[in-house]
Coordinates of C-alpha atoms and ligand atoms in Angstrom, one line a residue:
X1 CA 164.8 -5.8 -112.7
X2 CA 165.3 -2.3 -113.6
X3 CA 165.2 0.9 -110.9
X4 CA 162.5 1.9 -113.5
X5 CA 160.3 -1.0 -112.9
X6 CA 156.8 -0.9 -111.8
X7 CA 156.3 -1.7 -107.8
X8 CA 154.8 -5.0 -107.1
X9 CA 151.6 -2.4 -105.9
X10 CA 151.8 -1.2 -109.1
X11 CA 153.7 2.1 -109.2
X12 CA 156.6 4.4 -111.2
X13 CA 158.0 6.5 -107.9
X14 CA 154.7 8.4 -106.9
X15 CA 152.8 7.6 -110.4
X16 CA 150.8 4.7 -111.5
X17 CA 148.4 3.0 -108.8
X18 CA 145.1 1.2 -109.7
X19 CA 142.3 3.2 -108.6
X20 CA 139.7 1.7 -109.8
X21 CA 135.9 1.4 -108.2
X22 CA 135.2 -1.4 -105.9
X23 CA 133.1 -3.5 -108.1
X24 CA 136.2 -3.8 -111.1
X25 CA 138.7 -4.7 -108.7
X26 CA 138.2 -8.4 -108.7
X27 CA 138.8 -8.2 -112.7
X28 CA 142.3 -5.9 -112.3
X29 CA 143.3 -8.5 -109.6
X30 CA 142.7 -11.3 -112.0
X31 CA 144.9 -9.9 -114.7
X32 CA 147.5 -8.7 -112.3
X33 CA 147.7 -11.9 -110.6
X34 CA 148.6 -13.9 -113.8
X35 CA 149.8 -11.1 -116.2
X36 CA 153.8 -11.9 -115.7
X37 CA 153.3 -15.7 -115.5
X38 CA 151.6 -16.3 -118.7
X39 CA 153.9 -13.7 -120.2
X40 CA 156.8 -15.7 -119.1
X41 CA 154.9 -19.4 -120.3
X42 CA 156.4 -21.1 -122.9
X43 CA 152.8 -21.6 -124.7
X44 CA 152.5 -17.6 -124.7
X45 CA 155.8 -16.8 -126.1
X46 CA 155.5 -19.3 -128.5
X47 CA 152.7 -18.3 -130.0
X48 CA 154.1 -14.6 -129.8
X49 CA 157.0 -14.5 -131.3
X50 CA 155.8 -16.3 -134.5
X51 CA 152.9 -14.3 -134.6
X52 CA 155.3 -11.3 -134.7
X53 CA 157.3 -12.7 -137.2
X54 CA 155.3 -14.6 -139.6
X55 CA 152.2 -12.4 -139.5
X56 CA 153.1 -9.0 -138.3
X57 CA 156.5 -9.1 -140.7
X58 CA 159.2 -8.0 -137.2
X59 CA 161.6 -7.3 -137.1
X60 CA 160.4 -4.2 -138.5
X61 CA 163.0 -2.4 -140.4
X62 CA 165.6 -0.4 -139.3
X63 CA 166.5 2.8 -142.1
X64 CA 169.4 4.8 -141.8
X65 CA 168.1 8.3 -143.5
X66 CA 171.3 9.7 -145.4
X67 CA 169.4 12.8 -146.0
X68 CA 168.0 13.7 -142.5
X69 CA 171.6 12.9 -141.1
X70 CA 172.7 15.2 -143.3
X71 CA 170.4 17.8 -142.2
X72 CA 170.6 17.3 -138.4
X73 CA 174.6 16.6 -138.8
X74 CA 174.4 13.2 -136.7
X75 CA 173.5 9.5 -137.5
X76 CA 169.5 9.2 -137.7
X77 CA 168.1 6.2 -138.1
X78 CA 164.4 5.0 -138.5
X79 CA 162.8 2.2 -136.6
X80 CA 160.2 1.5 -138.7
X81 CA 156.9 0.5 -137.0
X82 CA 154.6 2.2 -140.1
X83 CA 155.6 -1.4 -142.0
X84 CA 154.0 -3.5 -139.2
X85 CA 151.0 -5.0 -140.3
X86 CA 147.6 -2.5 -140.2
X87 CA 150.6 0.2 -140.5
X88 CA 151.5 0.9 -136.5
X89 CA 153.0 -0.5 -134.2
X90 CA 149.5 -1.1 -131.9
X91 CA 149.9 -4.4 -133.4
X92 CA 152.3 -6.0 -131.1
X93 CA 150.2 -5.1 -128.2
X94 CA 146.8 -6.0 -129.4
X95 CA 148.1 -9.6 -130.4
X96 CA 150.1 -10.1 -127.0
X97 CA 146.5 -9.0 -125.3
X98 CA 144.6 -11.2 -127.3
X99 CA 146.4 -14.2 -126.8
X100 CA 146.4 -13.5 -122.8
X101 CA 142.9 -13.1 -122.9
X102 CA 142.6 -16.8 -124.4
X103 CA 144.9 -18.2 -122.1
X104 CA 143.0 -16.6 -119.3
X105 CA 140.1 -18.8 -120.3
X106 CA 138.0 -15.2 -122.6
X107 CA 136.5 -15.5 -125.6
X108 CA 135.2 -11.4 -125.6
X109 CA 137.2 -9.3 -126.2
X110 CA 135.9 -5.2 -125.8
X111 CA 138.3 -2.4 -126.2
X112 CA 137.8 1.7 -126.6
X113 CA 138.8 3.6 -129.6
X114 CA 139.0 7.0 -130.5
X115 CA 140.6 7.7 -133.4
X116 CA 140.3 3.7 -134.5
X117 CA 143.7 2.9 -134.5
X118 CA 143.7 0.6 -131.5
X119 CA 140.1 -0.2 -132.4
X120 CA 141.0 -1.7 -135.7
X121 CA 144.7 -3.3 -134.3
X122 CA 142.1 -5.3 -131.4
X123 CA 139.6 -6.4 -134.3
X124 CA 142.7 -7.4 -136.3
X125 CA 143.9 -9.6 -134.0
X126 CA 140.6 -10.8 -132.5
X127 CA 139.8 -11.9 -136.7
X128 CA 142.9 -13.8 -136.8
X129 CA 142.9 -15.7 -133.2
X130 CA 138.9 -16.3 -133.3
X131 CA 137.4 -14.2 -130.3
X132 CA 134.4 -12.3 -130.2
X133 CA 135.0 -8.3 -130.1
X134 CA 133.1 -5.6 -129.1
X135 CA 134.6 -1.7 -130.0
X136 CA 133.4 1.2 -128.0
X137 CA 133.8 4.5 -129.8
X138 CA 132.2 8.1 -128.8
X139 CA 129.4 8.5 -131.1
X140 CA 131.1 12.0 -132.5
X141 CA 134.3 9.6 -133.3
X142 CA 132.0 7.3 -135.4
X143 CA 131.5 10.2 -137.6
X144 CA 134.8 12.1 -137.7
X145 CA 136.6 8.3 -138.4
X146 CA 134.7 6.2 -140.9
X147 CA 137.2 4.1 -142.6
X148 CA 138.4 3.1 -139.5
X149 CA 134.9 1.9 -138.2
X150 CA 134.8 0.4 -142.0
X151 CA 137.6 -1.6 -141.1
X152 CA 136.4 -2.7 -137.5
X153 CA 133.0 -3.8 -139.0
X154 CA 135.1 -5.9 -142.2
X155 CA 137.1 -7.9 -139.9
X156 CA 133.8 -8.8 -137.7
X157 CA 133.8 -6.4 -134.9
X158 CA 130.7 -4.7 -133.3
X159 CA 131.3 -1.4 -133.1
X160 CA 128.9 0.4 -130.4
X161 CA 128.7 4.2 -130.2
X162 CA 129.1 5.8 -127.0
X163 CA 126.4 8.7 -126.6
X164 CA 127.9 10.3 -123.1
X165 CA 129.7 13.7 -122.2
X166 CA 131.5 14.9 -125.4
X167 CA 131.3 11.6 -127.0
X168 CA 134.6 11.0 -127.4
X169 CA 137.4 8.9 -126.3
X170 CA 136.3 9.2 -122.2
X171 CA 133.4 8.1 -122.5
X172 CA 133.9 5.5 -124.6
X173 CA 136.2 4.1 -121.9
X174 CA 133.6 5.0 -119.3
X175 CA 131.4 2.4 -122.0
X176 CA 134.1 -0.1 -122.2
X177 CA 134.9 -0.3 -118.0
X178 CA 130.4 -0.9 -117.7
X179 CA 130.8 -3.2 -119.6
X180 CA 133.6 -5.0 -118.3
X181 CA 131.8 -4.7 -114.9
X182 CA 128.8 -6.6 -115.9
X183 CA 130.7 -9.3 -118.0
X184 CA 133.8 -9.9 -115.2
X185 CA 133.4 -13.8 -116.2
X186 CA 134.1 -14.0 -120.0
X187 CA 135.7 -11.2 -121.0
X188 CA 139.0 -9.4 -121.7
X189 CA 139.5 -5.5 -121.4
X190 CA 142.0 -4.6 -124.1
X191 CA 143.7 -1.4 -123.2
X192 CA 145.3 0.5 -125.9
X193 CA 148.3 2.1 -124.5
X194 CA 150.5 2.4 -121.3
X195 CA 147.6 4.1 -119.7
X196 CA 144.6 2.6 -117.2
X197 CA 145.3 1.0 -113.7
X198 CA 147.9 -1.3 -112.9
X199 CA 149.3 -3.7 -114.2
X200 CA 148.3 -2.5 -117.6
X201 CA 151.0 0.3 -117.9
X202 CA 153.5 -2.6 -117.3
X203 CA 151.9 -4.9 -119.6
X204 CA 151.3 -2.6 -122.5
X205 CA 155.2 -1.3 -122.2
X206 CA 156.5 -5.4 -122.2
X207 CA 154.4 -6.4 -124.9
X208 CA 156.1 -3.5 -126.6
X209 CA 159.5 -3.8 -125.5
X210 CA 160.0 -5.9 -128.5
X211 CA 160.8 -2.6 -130.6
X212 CA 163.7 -1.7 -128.4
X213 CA 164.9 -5.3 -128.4
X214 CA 165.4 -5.4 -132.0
X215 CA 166.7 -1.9 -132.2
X216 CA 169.6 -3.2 -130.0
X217 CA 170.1 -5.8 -132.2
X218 CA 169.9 -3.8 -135.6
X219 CA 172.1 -1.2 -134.4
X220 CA 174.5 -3.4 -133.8
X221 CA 174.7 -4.5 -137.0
X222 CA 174.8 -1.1 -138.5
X223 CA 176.8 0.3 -135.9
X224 CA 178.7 -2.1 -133.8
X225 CA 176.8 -1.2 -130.6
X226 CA 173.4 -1.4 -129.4
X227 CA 173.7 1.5 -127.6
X228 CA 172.8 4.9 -129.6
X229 CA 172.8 8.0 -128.2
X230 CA 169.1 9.2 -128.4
X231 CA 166.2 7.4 -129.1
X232 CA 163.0 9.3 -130.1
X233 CA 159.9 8.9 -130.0
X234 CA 156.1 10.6 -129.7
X235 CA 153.8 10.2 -126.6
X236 CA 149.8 10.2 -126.8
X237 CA 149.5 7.3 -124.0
X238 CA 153.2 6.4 -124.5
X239 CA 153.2 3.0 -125.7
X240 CA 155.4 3.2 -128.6
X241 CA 157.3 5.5 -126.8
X242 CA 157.7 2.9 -123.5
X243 CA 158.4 0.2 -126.0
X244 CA 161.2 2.1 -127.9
X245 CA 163.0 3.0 -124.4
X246 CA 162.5 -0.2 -122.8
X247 CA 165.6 -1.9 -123.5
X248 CA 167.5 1.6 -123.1
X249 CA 166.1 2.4 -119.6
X250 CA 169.7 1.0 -117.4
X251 CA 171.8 2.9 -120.0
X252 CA 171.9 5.6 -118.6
X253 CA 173.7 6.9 -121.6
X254 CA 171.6 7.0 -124.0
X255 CA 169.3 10.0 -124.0
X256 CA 165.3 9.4 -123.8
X257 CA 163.3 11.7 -125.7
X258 CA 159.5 11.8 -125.6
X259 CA 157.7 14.5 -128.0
X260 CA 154.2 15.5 -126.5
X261 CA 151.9 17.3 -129.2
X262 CA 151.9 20.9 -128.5
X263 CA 148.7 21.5 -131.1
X264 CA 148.5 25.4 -131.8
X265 CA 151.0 25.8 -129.2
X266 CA 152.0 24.9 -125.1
X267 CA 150.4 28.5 -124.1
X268 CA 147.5 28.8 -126.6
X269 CA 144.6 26.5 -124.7
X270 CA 144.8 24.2 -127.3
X271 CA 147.2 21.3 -126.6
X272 CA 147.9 17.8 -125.5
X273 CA 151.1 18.4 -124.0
X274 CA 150.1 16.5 -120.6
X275 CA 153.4 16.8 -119.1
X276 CA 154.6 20.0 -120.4
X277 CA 150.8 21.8 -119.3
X278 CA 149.4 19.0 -117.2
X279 CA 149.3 18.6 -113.3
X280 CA 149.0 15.8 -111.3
X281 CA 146.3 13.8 -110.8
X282 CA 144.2 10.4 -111.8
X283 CA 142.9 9.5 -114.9
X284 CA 141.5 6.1 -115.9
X285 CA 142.5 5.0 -112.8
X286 CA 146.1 5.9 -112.7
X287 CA 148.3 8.5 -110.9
X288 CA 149.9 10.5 -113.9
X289 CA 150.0 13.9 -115.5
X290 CA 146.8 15.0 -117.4
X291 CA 145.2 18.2 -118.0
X292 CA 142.9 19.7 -116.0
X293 CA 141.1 22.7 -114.6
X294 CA 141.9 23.9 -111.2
X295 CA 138.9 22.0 -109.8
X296 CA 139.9 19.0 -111.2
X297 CA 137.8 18.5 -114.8
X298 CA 139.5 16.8 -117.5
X299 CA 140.1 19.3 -120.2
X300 CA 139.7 18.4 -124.1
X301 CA 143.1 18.0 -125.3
X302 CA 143.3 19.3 -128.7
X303 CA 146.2 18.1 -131.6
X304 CA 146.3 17.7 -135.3
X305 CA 146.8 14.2 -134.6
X306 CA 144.5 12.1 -133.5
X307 CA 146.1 9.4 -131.9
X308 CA 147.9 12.2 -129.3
X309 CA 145.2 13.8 -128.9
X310 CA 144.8 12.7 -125.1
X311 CA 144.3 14.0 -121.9
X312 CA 146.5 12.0 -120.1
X313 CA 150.2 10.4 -120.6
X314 CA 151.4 7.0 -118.9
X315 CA 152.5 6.8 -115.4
X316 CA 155.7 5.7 -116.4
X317 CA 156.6 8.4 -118.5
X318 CA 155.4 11.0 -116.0
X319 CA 157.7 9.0 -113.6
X320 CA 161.0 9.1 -116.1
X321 CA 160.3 13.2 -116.5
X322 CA 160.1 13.6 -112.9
X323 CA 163.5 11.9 -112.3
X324 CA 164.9 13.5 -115.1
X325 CA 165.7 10.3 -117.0
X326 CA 163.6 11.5 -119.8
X327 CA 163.6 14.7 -121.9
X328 CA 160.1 15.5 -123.1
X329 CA 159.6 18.1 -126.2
X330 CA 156.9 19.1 -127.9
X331 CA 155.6 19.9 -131.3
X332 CA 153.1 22.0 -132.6
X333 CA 150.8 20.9 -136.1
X334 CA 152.6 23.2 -138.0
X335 CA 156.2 21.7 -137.3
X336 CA 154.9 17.6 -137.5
X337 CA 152.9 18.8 -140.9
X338 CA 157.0 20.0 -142.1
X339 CA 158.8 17.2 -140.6
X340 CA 156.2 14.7 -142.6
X341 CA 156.8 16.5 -146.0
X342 CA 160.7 16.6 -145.1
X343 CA 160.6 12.7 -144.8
X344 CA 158.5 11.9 -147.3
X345 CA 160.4 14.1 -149.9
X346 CA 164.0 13.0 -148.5
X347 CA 162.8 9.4 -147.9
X348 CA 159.7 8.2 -149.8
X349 CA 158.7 7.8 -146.8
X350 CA 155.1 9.1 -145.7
X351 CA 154.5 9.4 -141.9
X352 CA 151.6 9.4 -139.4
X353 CA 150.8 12.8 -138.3
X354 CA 152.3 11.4 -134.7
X355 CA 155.0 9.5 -136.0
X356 CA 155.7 13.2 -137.5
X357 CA 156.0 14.7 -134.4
X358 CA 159.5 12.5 -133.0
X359 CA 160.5 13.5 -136.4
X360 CA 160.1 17.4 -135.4
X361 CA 161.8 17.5 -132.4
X362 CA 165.1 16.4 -134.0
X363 CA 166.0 20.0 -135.1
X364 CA 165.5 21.2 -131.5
X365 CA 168.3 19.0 -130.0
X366 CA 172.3 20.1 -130.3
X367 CA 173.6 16.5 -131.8
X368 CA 177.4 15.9 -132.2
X369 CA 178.7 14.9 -135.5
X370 CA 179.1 11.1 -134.0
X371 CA 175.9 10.9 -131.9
X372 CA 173.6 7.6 -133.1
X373 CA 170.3 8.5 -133.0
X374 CA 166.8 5.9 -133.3
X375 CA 163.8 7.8 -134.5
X376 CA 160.6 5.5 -133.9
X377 CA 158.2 5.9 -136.9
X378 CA 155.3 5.0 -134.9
X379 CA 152.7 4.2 -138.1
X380 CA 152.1 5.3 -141.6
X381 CA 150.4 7.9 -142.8
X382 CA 148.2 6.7 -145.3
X383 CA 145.1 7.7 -142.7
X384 CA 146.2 11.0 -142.5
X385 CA 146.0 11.7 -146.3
X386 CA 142.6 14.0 -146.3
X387 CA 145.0 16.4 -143.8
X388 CA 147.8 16.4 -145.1
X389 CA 146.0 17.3 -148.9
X390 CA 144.6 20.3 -146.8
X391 CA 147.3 21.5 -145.3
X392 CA 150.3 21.1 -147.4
X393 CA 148.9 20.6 -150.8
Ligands
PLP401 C1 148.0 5.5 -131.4 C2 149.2 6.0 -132.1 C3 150.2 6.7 -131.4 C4 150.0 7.2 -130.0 O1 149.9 6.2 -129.0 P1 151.1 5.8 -128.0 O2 150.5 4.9 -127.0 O3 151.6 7.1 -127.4 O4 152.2 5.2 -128.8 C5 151.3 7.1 -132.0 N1 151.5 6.8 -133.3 C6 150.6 6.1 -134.0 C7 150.9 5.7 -135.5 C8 149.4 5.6 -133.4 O5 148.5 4.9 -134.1

């Protein structure tokens, strides 16, 4: 147990909660009542960890970058999550979902989408372990994302526009929870990130705790100790981020950084820096930081990158920034575009436009010539081609 554990109600210090509606408690209940159990089973962690290994390729990599060390005059190193399998780390949490949802007795599986990215990770893993799935994406999504919805349909997914609001990412969830209303029996609400009502924050952040535990591990190999003293990473929801700190969170030496997207800038209106510019107050039924107007409407975040490009932030980071345990940057498009040309040109290395922004926050820290520092490279950036011809080509 670490001090930075959920509550068994379901809560970071003041953050987190489930407040949901009446009629979807009994389903949150369900989950929350078996969740830690079947993660603990021997049947779920069998089936798991070989899945990790022998289909997802972990332990994913861990690159020292010469060049960026030599830039930033400390030890950077790259955990490299774009070399998972579909090219992200969603993977991990997708799988571990999936395989709950069987051993809770579901064969449907729904999830939301908005950029795709978690769309296509659920449909990748509902393919492989034979469950029915059913993809909610704003109807303006469907458009702006194509390959992604290509890829969802191709691996047997039914992907159903939501036609609500702005047709985006809300109200696709607001789709997804309907749905998981009527259909409490059979199926399985797959949640994306560290984000919703309890206990998906916790779950989300275990399932990816496995990318800290083999950063441990890797650095000491490289390094002769697991502990470095930064590890870096970019929050949209904050799962790769939770899952790259996990492991860290009782060494209070090491230095937690979380990158928000600042999008044309913190002070310009247009931003998804939900900590930085949010306030609090609940979202998807959780107690966190989001952006909002004074009377309480969500405001459309705006970023470059898709998958940051979210109102909200996960309960426990808001909880880790309020106790000072984390240090949370931010990056505007034009400094993640740099920072992916920088790596790609120094490492062969191409980056998502997220992963991009933990990799432009390492110029605005004051490193010492010994520090150890783990850079998460959340995905690849082979979906974020068309932007990156426009803008830097
Ligand atoms: C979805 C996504 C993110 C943002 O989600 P988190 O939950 O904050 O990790 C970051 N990087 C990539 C590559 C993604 O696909």
């Amino acid at each position: 147990m670490s001090k930075y554990s959920v509550s068994e109600q379901g809560f970071y210090g003041r953050f987190g909660g489930a407040w949901v509606p009446e009629m979807l408690y009994p389903n949150v209940e369900n989950l929350r009542q078996n969740y830690l159990k079947i993660l603990a089973s021997d049947e779920f962690q069998t089936t798991y960890t070989s899945l990790m290994k022998d289909y997802v390729g972990r332990p994913t990599p861990l690159t020292y970058s010469q060049k960026l060390s030599d830039l930033y005059h400390a030890h950077i190193y790259l955990k490299r999550e774009d070399l998972a399998h579909t090219g992200a780390h969603k993977i991990n949490n997708a799988i571990g979902q999936v395989i709950m949802a069987k051993m809770m007795g579901k064969d449907r599986i729904i999830a939301e989408t908005g950029a795709g990215q978690h769309g296509v990770a659920t449909a990748t893993a509902c393919a492989l372990l034979d469950v029915k799935c059913v993809v909610y994406m704003g109807a303006l999504d469907i458009e702006r994302q194509a390959p992604n919805v290509a890829r969802m349909k191709m691996l047997g997914a039914e992907v159903v526009a939501a036609t609500s609001g702005n047709c985006t990412l809300k109200d696709a969830t607001n789709e997804a929870l309907r749905d998981w209303i009527s259909n409490p029996e059979d199926t399985f609400y797959v949640i994306g990130s560290v984000v919703g009502p309890h206990p998906y924050p916790d779950l989300v952040a275990r399932l990816q705790s496995i990318i800290s535990q083999e950063t441990r591990l890797q650095l000491k190999e490289h390094t002769g100790s697991e502990l470095p003293n930064y590890v870096v990473a970019c929050i949209g929801g904050g799962s790769n981020a939770a899952g790259s700190f996990y492991h860290f969170l009782d060494d209070e030496s090491v230095n937690l950084v979380a990158v928000e997207a600042a999008g044309l800038g913190l002070d310009s209106g247009e931003t998804a820096a939900s900590i930085a510019r949010g306030t609090e107050g609940i979202i998807h039924g959780s107690r966190t930081m989001l952006m909002q107007t004074d009377d309480g409407q969500i405001t459309e975040p705006y970023s470059i990158s898709a998958g940051l490009d979210y109102p909200g932030v996960g309960p426990l980071h808001s909880y880790l920034h309020s106790c000072g345990r984390a240090t949370v940057l931010s990056a505007t498009d034009q400094e993640a575009l740099d920072a992916a040309r920088l790596l790609t040109r120094s490492e062969g290395i191409i980056p998502a436009l997220e992963s991009a922004h933990a990799l432009a926050a390492l110029p605005k820290l004051s490193f010492r010539p010994d520090d150890v520092v783990a850079v998460t490279v959340s995905g690849r950036g082979d979906k974020d081609m068309q932007t990156y011809m426009n803008r830097l080509m």
